[in-house]
Amino acid sequence: MTTITTRESADDQAVGAKKSGGFTASAANYIDERTSISGAVKELGRKIFPDHWSFLLGEVALYSFVIILLSGSFLTFFYQASMAEVVYDGSYAPLKGIPMSVAMSSTMDISFDIRGGLLMRQVHHWAALLFVAAIGLHMLRIYFTGAFRKPRELNWVIGFILFILAMAEGFTGYSLPDDLLSGNGLRIIDGLIKGIPVVGTWVSFLLFGGEFPGTDIVGRLYSLHILLLPAIIVALIAMHLLFVVVHKHTQYPAAGHTNQNVVGYPVLPVYAAKAGGFFFIVFGVVMLIASLFTINPIWNYGPYDPSPVSAGTQPDWYIGFADGAMRLIPSGWEFVWLNHTYSLNIMVVLIVVGLFIVTVMVYPFIEAWITGDKREHHVLDRPRNAPTRTAIGAAGVTFYASLWSAASSDIMATHFHLTMEGVIHTLQVTTLLGPFLAFFITKRVCLALQKKDREIVLHGYESGRIVRLPGGEFVEVHQPVDEYERWKLVSYSDFKPLMLRPNAQGKIGPVEKVRAGLSRWFFEDRITPVTQTELSRAHGDHPAEITDK
Amino acid sequence: MAKDDNGAEDVTAADSPGAQLATSAASTAVVTRDALVNPGFPPHRPRITDLDSKEERKAERTVYTLFYVSIVGSVFAIAAYMAFPIVAEDPGSVRLNNLFIGLGLTLALMAIGIGAVHWGKALMSDHEGVDERHPVRGTEPVRARAVEIFQQANEESGFGRRTLIRNSLIGALVVFPLPAVVLFRGLGPMDQDPVALLHETLWKKGVRLTMDPSGTPIRAADVTLGSSFHVIPEGLSEMGHGRLEEKAKAAVLLIRMDPSDLVEQEDRKSWSYDGIVAYSKICTHVGCPVALYEQQTHHLLCPCHQSQFDVENHCKVIFGPAKRALPQLPIAVDAEGYLIAQSDFTEPVGPSFWERA
Ligand code: HEM
Ligand code: FES
C-alpha cells in the first residue's frame, strides 16, 4: 500500500509574498523584512485541523470569551465600582429616591439611560453563562474521548484551571452591580470563609476591609474582575492554544487516520473561513438571546440590604453545585472543642468540593499510573472502547448533577408539591449512591455496545429483511460493513492489566499491589477488537452468506 | 513513518524512543499481529458544487447576498439606535431600544458567519490534507545539547559547586516576597478586632425596636396575635456611616404567638413579653436573612439553604445545614408601651466562626 503524506492533490503551495508586485506584495514584503513573518505563515498557514462537531466546543468557549472582552470593555466606560451611597435619580421610576451604592446606580444607568447599554449588559451576562457552559462541555468531550492522555495531560490541567477561573470571573462579575442578589451571594461567601478554622475570621475581615459588607469589596472584586483574572485567563488561553499547535489536534478513529498523521483541512483557507465564520455565528446567537431575553433584572431586586430576601432566587448556573452541596449537609454538623468552633457544615462542603475538583484536575495522571500506558495518543477513543473510564466519568457527572440539582431543592419542592425534607433526603441518597449506580450501568452499556460492534463487524448490520432460502429456512438479510466503516469499529487497542513485578530487592511493595489491583479493575471484562482470523472465520462460517448486493 | 497500512504496528510500535522505553517498562497494550489492517482513505466524493456549475454559481450568489444582508443589519442597528430613543421613566422604550438594536446586530453578525461558513463548505477546496506527526519530545541530539548547555552553565557559574552562594540566594528569594504579604494586612482597618466586633451589635438596654426600614417604634399593643415584624434598632435608619454593617448584625424578627404555644427555657422566661418574641434574623448557617415565616407551623425558613427554625421551641434548628438556634433578643416594654431591648444579644449572631465559642 501507499505511504501517504499528502492526501490527494492538496499539495502545499508555497506561501509567501507574491512576486507580481502590487500593493499587497510590497506590504507583505515590508512587514516580512521587519518581522520574519513569512516563517510563521509557512509553519502555520497550511497546518491541518481535523473537523468534527465536538471539536467546536472549545471554539465556542474561546469565542464567548472574546465576546465577553468586547462587551465588558464597553461596560467599563460606564460602570463605577464604588460603594459610596447615592440616592437613585435615574429613569427607572420605581427606584427613584432610594439610597443605593454608586455601583448599583451606575449599573441602573447602563440599563435605563444609555442606549444599547442594557443590550451590552445582557450580551456580557449571557456570554458569561455560555462561556462556562462551553468550557464544561468541552471538558466532557476531552474526558470521554481520552484526549487528555499523553502528551496532553498538562493541557488538561491548564484547561481545568481555566474552568475554575471562568467561575471566579463569573462570581466576581455577578457581585459588581451590588444589587440584592449579588450582596446576598457575598454574604454567603462571607459566612463560608468565617467557617474556615483558625484563619477564617481574619480572612473575611481583610477581604471585606472590615465588617461585612463594608465599602471596599466591590472595588476589590472589580480589580480582580477586569484586570487580574482576565490577564491570567488570556495568558492561560494562549498557552492552551500553543499546546494545541505543538501537539497537533487529535482525531477520531477513521479509515486512513493513524497515530502518526493528522487529517483535516488547512488553516488557510478552509479552516479560517469556517472558524472565523463560526465566531460570528456564536456572537450572533448571543446577540439574539440578549435582544430577546432579560437576564439579571437588578431593578426588580433593588439595592443590597442585609435584611430582605426573596424566596426561589438562584445563583448563576455554574455556582449551583457548590450551593447545592451546602444544602445537602444534614443538621447539627458543628461542634465546639477546646474553646474553638468547628463548622463541619462548612468544612465538609469545602473539602468534598475541593477534593472533587482536585481529582478531576489530576485524573490524567491517575489513569496513566493505573494503566501504565506511556505512549503518545493522538487517535481518540470512542467512549465505549474505554468502558471503565467512561463509567468513572458518568459517576462524576452524576455526582455533580446531584449537587447541582440540590441548588434548586426549594423550587422542586414547591413545583412538584413535595416536602422540602423529602427532596433533600432523596438528593442526599442520589449524591452518595447515584455515582455507583451510574458507574455500573454505564460500564454495562459500554460493554454491550462493544459486543454489538463486534457483531456488526463479523456479521454486518441487521437489515430487517427476511428471506427464505431455497432449503426452506428463513434468515435475515445482513448488510456487511464496508472496510472503511469496519475500521472505525475495530481500531482500538486491547490492554492487559499491569503485572506485579518485584523491584530490585525482589520485593513487591504495597503501592505496587494497589496499582496492580486498580489496573485489574480498570481492564476487567474488556472486549477485544475483532482480529483478522476471526473475521475470516466468520465469513468462512457462512459460505452462502446472504447480502443485499 | 506514516505507515498507515498496518494497524497493529501503528498502535504499538510507536514512533518515539520514549514510547519504546515505556513498552519495556510498564506498558500494558497487547500487541496483536493478527489485527485488522487500516484500509487507508476512502475515495473522495465530489460535492454538488464541484459537479454542477449552476450549483456553484448559486452558492456564490448565496454567499455574497449574505454579506450584503450583514451590511443591511448593521445599518438597521444604527437606525434603531436613533429611531428608538430611551424615554425617561418609560421602561417600554428601553425594551424596544434593546430589541431593535439587538436584532440589527444579530442580523449583521449571523449573516457574516453563515456566509463565511457556507463559502468554506461549498466553494473552497474540500480536499483534506494530511500532516505528519512527530514525537513531542525533542530529538536526541537536541536533548543532548540542552543537557550540555545546562552543564556548561553550571560549571561556568559554579551553581552546584558553590553551595553557600546557591543556598543563600535561594533563601533570599524565598524571603523577599514576604514584605508584600505583610502589606496586605492593610486590607482591613488596623484599629479594629474582628472577633470583638462580631460579639457586639447596636442593641443594648433600652434601645427601642423599630420597623424596618422606616424606623418607627413599635408598641407592644400594636403587635397582634400571629403577626410578625421586620425590626431594626432605633437610630439605625438614620445612620450614615456603617448602616449596612450594623444592620447585617442587628436585624431582628418580631413575632407574637399565643403564650401557651411557646415552650420557653427556664432562664429565658423573662426574655419575651406576653407572647412576643424577638429573634436574630441572621441565619446561623452562613448568614442569609431568615425571612420566611410560616404562620401555621410557627417555623422560620431560610431561603438560602432551607434551614428551618422552630419559633415555639426557642428557634432551634429542625431541618437543614444550620446547627445553632437563632439567638434571642431579650425584650421588654418601656413606660410608654414601646418594645425595647433588655440588653444586647447574649451570644454572637450569624454564621459560626473559629473564635466564637
Ligand atoms: C471570563 C470572563 C468574564 C465573565 C465570566 C464575566 C461575567 C460577568 C457577570 C456575570 C457580570 C454581571 C453582569 C450583570 O448582570 O450586571 C459582569 C459584570 C461586569 N463585567 Fe464581566 N465577566 C468577565 C470578564 C470581564 C472583562 C474582561 C471585563 C472588562 C474588560 C468585564 C467587565 C465587567 C463590568 C464593567 C461589569 C459590571 C457592569 C454590570 O454589571 O453591568 N468583565 N461580568
Ligand atoms: S444561610 Fe440560612 S440555611 Fe444557609
PDB file of N, CA, C and O and ligand atoms in Angstrom, chain A residues 65 68-69 72-73 75-76 79 107 110 121 124-125 128 131-132 165-166 169-170 173-177 222 225-226 230 233 295-296 298 316 318, ligand 1:
ATOM      1  N   PHE A  65     -15.471  34.042  25.136  1.00  0.00           N
ATOM      2  CA  PHE A  65     -14.553  34.888  25.900  1.00  0.00           C
ATOM      3  C   PHE A  65     -14.267  36.187  25.149  1.00  0.00           C
ATOM      4  O   PHE A  65     -14.229  37.267  25.749  1.00  0.00           O
ATOM      5  N   ILE A  68     -17.130  38.387  25.609  1.00  0.00           N
ATOM      6  CA  ILE A  68     -17.104  38.935  26.961  1.00  0.00           C
ATOM      7  C   ILE A  68     -16.140  40.113  27.045  1.00  0.00           C
ATOM      8  O   ILE A  68     -16.442  41.141  27.644  1.00  0.00           O
ATOM      9  N   LEU A  69     -14.963  39.944  26.423  1.00  0.00           N
ATOM     10  CA  LEU A  69     -13.980  41.037  26.451  1.00  0.00           C
ATOM     11  C   LEU A  69     -14.544  42.288  25.781  1.00  0.00           C
ATOM     12  O   LEU A  69     -14.405  43.400  26.296  1.00  0.00           O
ATOM     13  N   GLY A  72     -17.570  43.596  27.864  1.00  0.00           N
ATOM     14  CA  GLY A  72     -17.086  44.041  29.174  1.00  0.00           C
ATOM     15  C   GLY A  72     -16.334  45.360  29.060  1.00  0.00           C
ATOM     16  O   GLY A  72     -16.488  46.257  29.893  1.00  0.00           O
ATOM     17  N   SER A  73     -15.523  45.503  28.015  1.00  0.00           N
ATOM     18  CA  SER A  73     -14.798  46.759  27.853  1.00  0.00           C
ATOM     19  C   SER A  73     -15.778  47.916  27.687  1.00  0.00           C
ATOM     20  O   SER A  73     -15.586  48.988  28.250  1.00  0.00           O
ATOM     21  N   LEU A  75     -18.740  48.075  28.982  1.00  0.00           N
ATOM     22  CA  LEU A  75     -19.333  48.341  30.302  1.00  0.00           C
ATOM     23  C   LEU A  75     -18.406  49.156  31.190  1.00  0.00           C
ATOM     24  O   LEU A  75     -18.851  50.010  31.958  1.00  0.00           O
ATOM     25  N   THR A  76     -17.071  48.899  31.075  1.00  0.00           N
ATOM     26  CA  THR A  76     -16.142  49.623  31.961  1.00  0.00           C
ATOM     27  C   THR A  76     -16.207  51.139  31.745  1.00  0.00           C
ATOM     28  O   THR A  76     -15.859  51.900  32.637  1.00  0.00           O
ATOM     29  N   TYR A  79     -19.569  51.872  33.990  1.00  0.00           N
ATOM     30  CA  TYR A  79     -19.736  51.316  35.329  1.00  0.00           C
ATOM     31  C   TYR A  79     -18.761  51.983  36.302  1.00  0.00           C
ATOM     32  O   TYR A  79     -17.628  52.289  35.951  1.00  0.00           O
ATOM     33  N   THR A 107     -24.948  50.869  37.314  1.00  0.00           N
ATOM     34  CA  THR A 107     -25.467  49.732  36.540  1.00  0.00           C
ATOM     35  C   THR A 107     -26.905  49.995  36.105  1.00  0.00           C
ATOM     36  O   THR A 107     -27.312  49.618  34.996  1.00  0.00           O
ATOM     37  N   ILE A 110     -26.603  52.211  33.139  1.00  0.00           N
ATOM     38  CA  ILE A 110     -26.264  51.448  31.931  1.00  0.00           C
ATOM     39  C   ILE A 110     -27.528  50.830  31.357  1.00  0.00           C
ATOM     40  O   ILE A 110     -27.751  50.822  30.149  1.00  0.00           O
ATOM     41  N   ARG A 121     -25.036  44.846  28.583  1.00  0.00           N
ATOM     42  CA  ARG A 121     -25.056  44.109  29.854  1.00  0.00           C
ATOM     43  C   ARG A 121     -25.546  42.689  29.628  1.00  0.00           C
ATOM     44  O   ARG A 121     -25.003  41.726  30.166  1.00  0.00           O
ATOM     45  N   HIS A 124     -23.058  40.619  27.783  1.00  0.00           N
ATOM     46  CA  HIS A 124     -21.971  40.241  28.685  1.00  0.00           C
ATOM     47  C   HIS A 124     -22.391  39.074  29.580  1.00  0.00           C
ATOM     48  O   HIS A 124     -21.663  38.094  29.719  1.00  0.00           O
ATOM     49  N   HIS A 125     -23.585  39.179  30.145  1.00  0.00           N
ATOM     50  CA  HIS A 125     -24.013  38.150  31.091  1.00  0.00           C
ATOM     51  C   HIS A 125     -24.341  36.831  30.382  1.00  0.00           C
ATOM     52  O   HIS A 125     -23.935  35.757  30.831  1.00  0.00           O
ATOM     53  N   ALA A 128     -21.246  35.173  29.389  1.00  0.00           N
ATOM     54  CA  ALA A 128     -20.576  34.576  30.548  1.00  0.00           C
ATOM     55  C   ALA A 128     -21.160  33.200  30.840  1.00  0.00           C
ATOM     56  O   ALA A 128     -20.425  32.232  31.097  1.00  0.00           O
ATOM     57  N   PHE A 131     -19.975  30.892  28.180  1.00  0.00           N
ATOM     58  CA  PHE A 131     -18.536  30.634  28.337  1.00  0.00           C
ATOM     59  C   PHE A 131     -18.303  29.446  29.273  1.00  0.00           C
ATOM     60  O   PHE A 131     -17.642  28.471  28.920  1.00  0.00           O
ATOM     61  N   VAL A 132     -18.886  29.528  30.455  1.00  0.00           N
ATOM     62  CA  VAL A 132     -18.661  28.456  31.428  1.00  0.00           C
ATOM     63  C   VAL A 132     -19.270  27.150  30.910  1.00  0.00           C
ATOM     64  O   VAL A 132     -18.669  26.080  31.036  1.00  0.00           O
ATOM     65  N   LEU A 165     -11.176  29.447  36.814  1.00  0.00           N
ATOM     66  CA  LEU A 165     -11.062  30.904  36.693  1.00  0.00           C
ATOM     67  C   LEU A 165     -12.315  31.503  36.061  1.00  0.00           C
ATOM     68  O   LEU A 165     -12.737  32.603  36.419  1.00  0.00           O
ATOM     69  N   ALA A 166     -12.911  30.774  35.122  1.00  0.00           N
ATOM     70  CA  ALA A 166     -14.134  31.275  34.496  1.00  0.00           C
ATOM     71  C   ALA A 166     -15.231  31.413  35.552  1.00  0.00           C
ATOM     72  O   ALA A 166     -15.981  32.392  35.563  1.00  0.00           O
ATOM     73  N   GLU A 169     -14.425  34.455  37.571  1.00  0.00           N
ATOM     74  CA  GLU A 169     -14.809  35.659  36.826  1.00  0.00           C
ATOM     75  C   GLU A 169     -16.309  35.882  36.921  1.00  0.00           C
ATOM     76  O   GLU A 169     -16.778  36.994  37.139  1.00  0.00           O
ATOM     77  N   GLY A 170     -17.043  34.798  36.736  1.00  0.00           N
ATOM     78  CA  GLY A 170     -18.494  34.906  36.791  1.00  0.00           C
ATOM     79  C   GLY A 170     -18.962  35.393  38.149  1.00  0.00           C
ATOM     80  O   GLY A 170     -19.791  36.302  38.251  1.00  0.00           O
ATOM     81  N   GLY A 173     -18.040  39.045  38.719  1.00  0.00           N
ATOM     82  CA  GLY A 173     -18.886  39.914  37.897  1.00  0.00           C
ATOM     83  C   GLY A 173     -20.296  40.028  38.451  1.00  0.00           C
ATOM     84  O   GLY A 173     -20.877  41.114  38.512  1.00  0.00           O
ATOM     85  N   TYR A 174     -20.818  38.897  38.884  1.00  0.00           N
ATOM     86  CA  TYR A 174     -22.172  38.846  39.440  1.00  0.00           C
ATOM     87  C   TYR A 174     -22.291  39.771  40.655  1.00  0.00           C
ATOM     88  O   TYR A 174     -23.361  40.279  40.960  1.00  0.00           O
ATOM     89  N   SER A 175     -21.176  39.968  41.345  1.00  0.00           N
ATOM     90  CA  SER A 175     -21.196  40.795  42.555  1.00  0.00           C
ATOM     91  C   SER A 175     -21.099  42.286  42.255  1.00  0.00           C
ATOM     92  O   SER A 175     -21.363  43.110  43.126  1.00  0.00           O
ATOM     93  N   LEU A 176     -20.687  42.654  41.042  1.00  0.00           N
ATOM     94  CA  LEU A 176     -20.405  44.057  40.771  1.00  0.00           C
ATOM     95  C   LEU A 176     -21.621  44.986  40.832  1.00  0.00           C
ATOM     96  O   LEU A 176     -21.511  46.098  41.350  1.00  0.00           O
ATOM     97  N   PRO A 177     -22.788  44.580  40.307  1.00  0.00           N
ATOM     98  CA  PRO A 177     -23.904  45.526  40.338  1.00  0.00           C
ATOM     99  C   PRO A 177     -24.342  45.888  41.761  1.00  0.00           C
ATOM    100  O   PRO A 177     -25.055  46.870  41.941  1.00  0.00           O
ATOM    101  N   TYR A 222     -13.742  44.317  41.542  1.00  0.00           N
ATOM    102  CA  TYR A 222     -13.607  44.927  40.220  1.00  0.00           C
ATOM    103  C   TYR A 222     -12.179  44.766  39.695  1.00  0.00           C
ATOM    104  O   TYR A 222     -11.971  44.414  38.537  1.00  0.00           O
ATOM    105  N   HIS A 225     -11.914  41.365  38.632  1.00  0.00           N
ATOM    106  CA  HIS A 225     -12.777  41.016  37.505  1.00  0.00           C
ATOM    107  C   HIS A 225     -12.268  41.553  36.178  1.00  0.00           C
ATOM    108  O   HIS A 225     -12.375  40.891  35.156  1.00  0.00           O
ATOM    109  N   ILE A 226     -11.748  42.769  36.161  1.00  0.00           N
ATOM    110  CA  ILE A 226     -11.372  43.313  34.860  1.00  0.00           C
ATOM    111  C   ILE A 226      -9.861  43.351  34.642  1.00  0.00           C
ATOM    112  O   ILE A 226      -9.419  43.643  33.542  1.00  0.00           O
ATOM    113  N   PRO A 230      -8.806  38.390  34.116  1.00  0.00           N
ATOM    114  CA  PRO A 230      -8.712  38.331  32.652  1.00  0.00           C
ATOM    115  C   PRO A 230      -7.268  38.168  32.171  1.00  0.00           C
ATOM    116  O   PRO A 230      -7.013  37.432  31.216  1.00  0.00           O
ATOM    117  N   ILE A 233      -6.368  34.634  32.574  1.00  0.00           N
ATOM    118  CA  ILE A 233      -7.117  33.815  31.613  1.00  0.00           C
ATOM    119  C   ILE A 233      -6.521  33.953  30.212  1.00  0.00           C
ATOM    120  O   ILE A 233      -6.322  32.959  29.514  1.00  0.00           O
ATOM    121  N   ILE A 295     -31.838  39.208  31.420  1.00  0.00           N
ATOM    122  CA  ILE A 295     -31.091  38.444  32.421  1.00  0.00           C
ATOM    123  C   ILE A 295     -30.670  39.388  33.532  1.00  0.00           C
ATOM    124  O   ILE A 295     -30.348  40.542  33.289  1.00  0.00           O
ATOM    125  N   ASN A 296     -30.693  38.876  34.747  1.00  0.00           N
ATOM    126  CA  ASN A 296     -30.303  39.639  35.922  1.00  0.00           C
ATOM    127  C   ASN A 296     -30.977  41.015  35.979  1.00  0.00           C
ATOM    128  O   ASN A 296     -30.310  42.044  35.942  1.00  0.00           O
ATOM    129  N   ILE A 298     -31.752  43.604  37.748  1.00  0.00           N
ATOM    130  CA  ILE A 298     -31.422  44.117  39.084  1.00  0.00           C
ATOM    131  C   ILE A 298     -32.467  45.111  39.577  1.00  0.00           C
ATOM    132  O   ILE A 298     -32.637  45.292  40.770  1.00  0.00           O
ATOM    133  N   ASP A 316     -26.128  32.114  39.449  1.00  0.00           N
ATOM    134  CA  ASP A 316     -25.859  31.697  38.069  1.00  0.00           C
ATOM    135  C   ASP A 316     -25.596  30.195  38.069  1.00  0.00           C
ATOM    136  O   ASP A 316     -25.118  29.635  39.057  1.00  0.00           O
ATOM    137  N   TYR A 318     -23.508  27.967  37.141  1.00  0.00           N
ATOM    138  CA  TYR A 318     -22.267  27.257  37.444  1.00  0.00           C
ATOM    139  C   TYR A 318     -21.900  27.306  38.913  1.00  0.00           C
ATOM    140  O   TYR A 318     -20.978  26.622  39.343  1.00  0.00           O
TER     141      TYR A 318
HETATM  142  C1  HEM C   1     -14.448  35.203  31.644  1.00  0.00           C
HETATM  143  C2  HEM C   1     -14.646  36.379  31.892  1.00  0.00           C
HETATM  144  C3  HEM C   1     -15.842  37.122  32.461  1.00  0.00           C
HETATM  145  C4  HEM C   1     -17.015  36.668  32.994  1.00  0.00           C
HETATM  146  C5  HEM C   1     -17.435  35.219  33.170  1.00  0.00           C
HETATM  147  C6  HEM C   1     -17.784  37.838  33.388  1.00  0.00           C
HETATM  148  C7  HEM C   1     -19.038  37.818  33.990  1.00  0.00           C
HETATM  149  C8  HEM C   1     -19.732  38.940  34.437  1.00  0.00           C
HETATM  150  C9  HEM C   1     -21.045  38.944  35.004  1.00  0.00           C
HETATM  151  C10 HEM C   1     -21.905  37.691  35.235  1.00  0.00           C
HETATM  152  C11 HEM C   1     -21.375  40.221  35.319  1.00  0.00           C
HETATM  153  C12 HEM C   1     -22.691  40.734  35.903  1.00  0.00           C
HETATM  154  C13 HEM C   1     -23.429  41.385  34.779  1.00  0.00           C
HETATM  155  C14 HEM C   1     -24.800  41.851  35.146  1.00  0.00           C
HETATM  156  O1  HEM C   1     -25.723  41.047  35.008  1.00  0.00           O
HETATM  157  O2  HEM C   1     -24.946  43.002  35.520  1.00  0.00           O
HETATM  158  C15 HEM C   1     -20.270  41.047  34.956  1.00  0.00           C
HETATM  159  C16 HEM C   1     -20.228  42.432  35.135  1.00  0.00           C
HETATM  160  C17 HEM C   1     -19.227  43.237  34.637  1.00  0.00           C
HETATM  161  N1  HEM C   1     -18.145  42.836  33.871  1.00  0.00           N
HETATM  162 FE1  HEM C   1     -17.622  40.935  33.460  1.00  0.00          FE
HETATM  163  N2  HEM C   1     -17.074  38.955  33.077  1.00  0.00           N
HETATM  164  C18 HEM C   1     -15.884  38.564  32.511  1.00  0.00           C
HETATM  165  C19 HEM C   1     -14.883  39.383  32.032  1.00  0.00           C
HETATM  166  C20 HEM C   1     -14.940  40.762  32.015  1.00  0.00           C
HETATM  167  C21 HEM C   1     -13.941  41.607  31.430  1.00  0.00           C
HETATM  168  C22 HEM C   1     -12.685  41.091  30.754  1.00  0.00           C
HETATM  169  C23 HEM C   1     -14.349  42.903  31.617  1.00  0.00           C
HETATM  170  C24 HEM C   1     -13.696  44.180  31.198  1.00  0.00           C
HETATM  171  C25 HEM C   1     -12.788  44.320  30.329  1.00  0.00           C
HETATM  172  C26 HEM C   1     -15.595  42.866  32.332  1.00  0.00           C
HETATM  173  C27 HEM C   1     -16.305  43.980  32.732  1.00  0.00           C
HETATM  174  C28 HEM C   1     -17.440  43.962  33.514  1.00  0.00           C
HETATM  175  C29 HEM C   1     -18.073  45.116  34.094  1.00  0.00           C
HETATM  176  C30 HEM C   1     -17.602  46.559  33.947  1.00  0.00           C
HETATM  177  C31 HEM C   1     -19.189  44.661  34.817  1.00  0.00           C
HETATM  178  C32 HEM C   1     -20.155  45.496  35.670  1.00  0.00           C
HETATM  179  C33 HEM C   1     -21.233  46.129  34.881  1.00  0.00           C
HETATM  180  C34 HEM C   1     -22.544  45.429  35.022  1.00  0.00           C
HETATM  181  O3  HEM C   1     -22.743  44.696  35.973  1.00  0.00           O
HETATM  182  O4  HEM C   1     -23.382  45.608  34.130  1.00  0.00           O
HETATM  183  N3  HEM C   1     -15.932  41.554  32.569  1.00  0.00           N
HETATM  184  N4  HEM C   1     -19.274  40.258  34.414  1.00  0.00           N
END
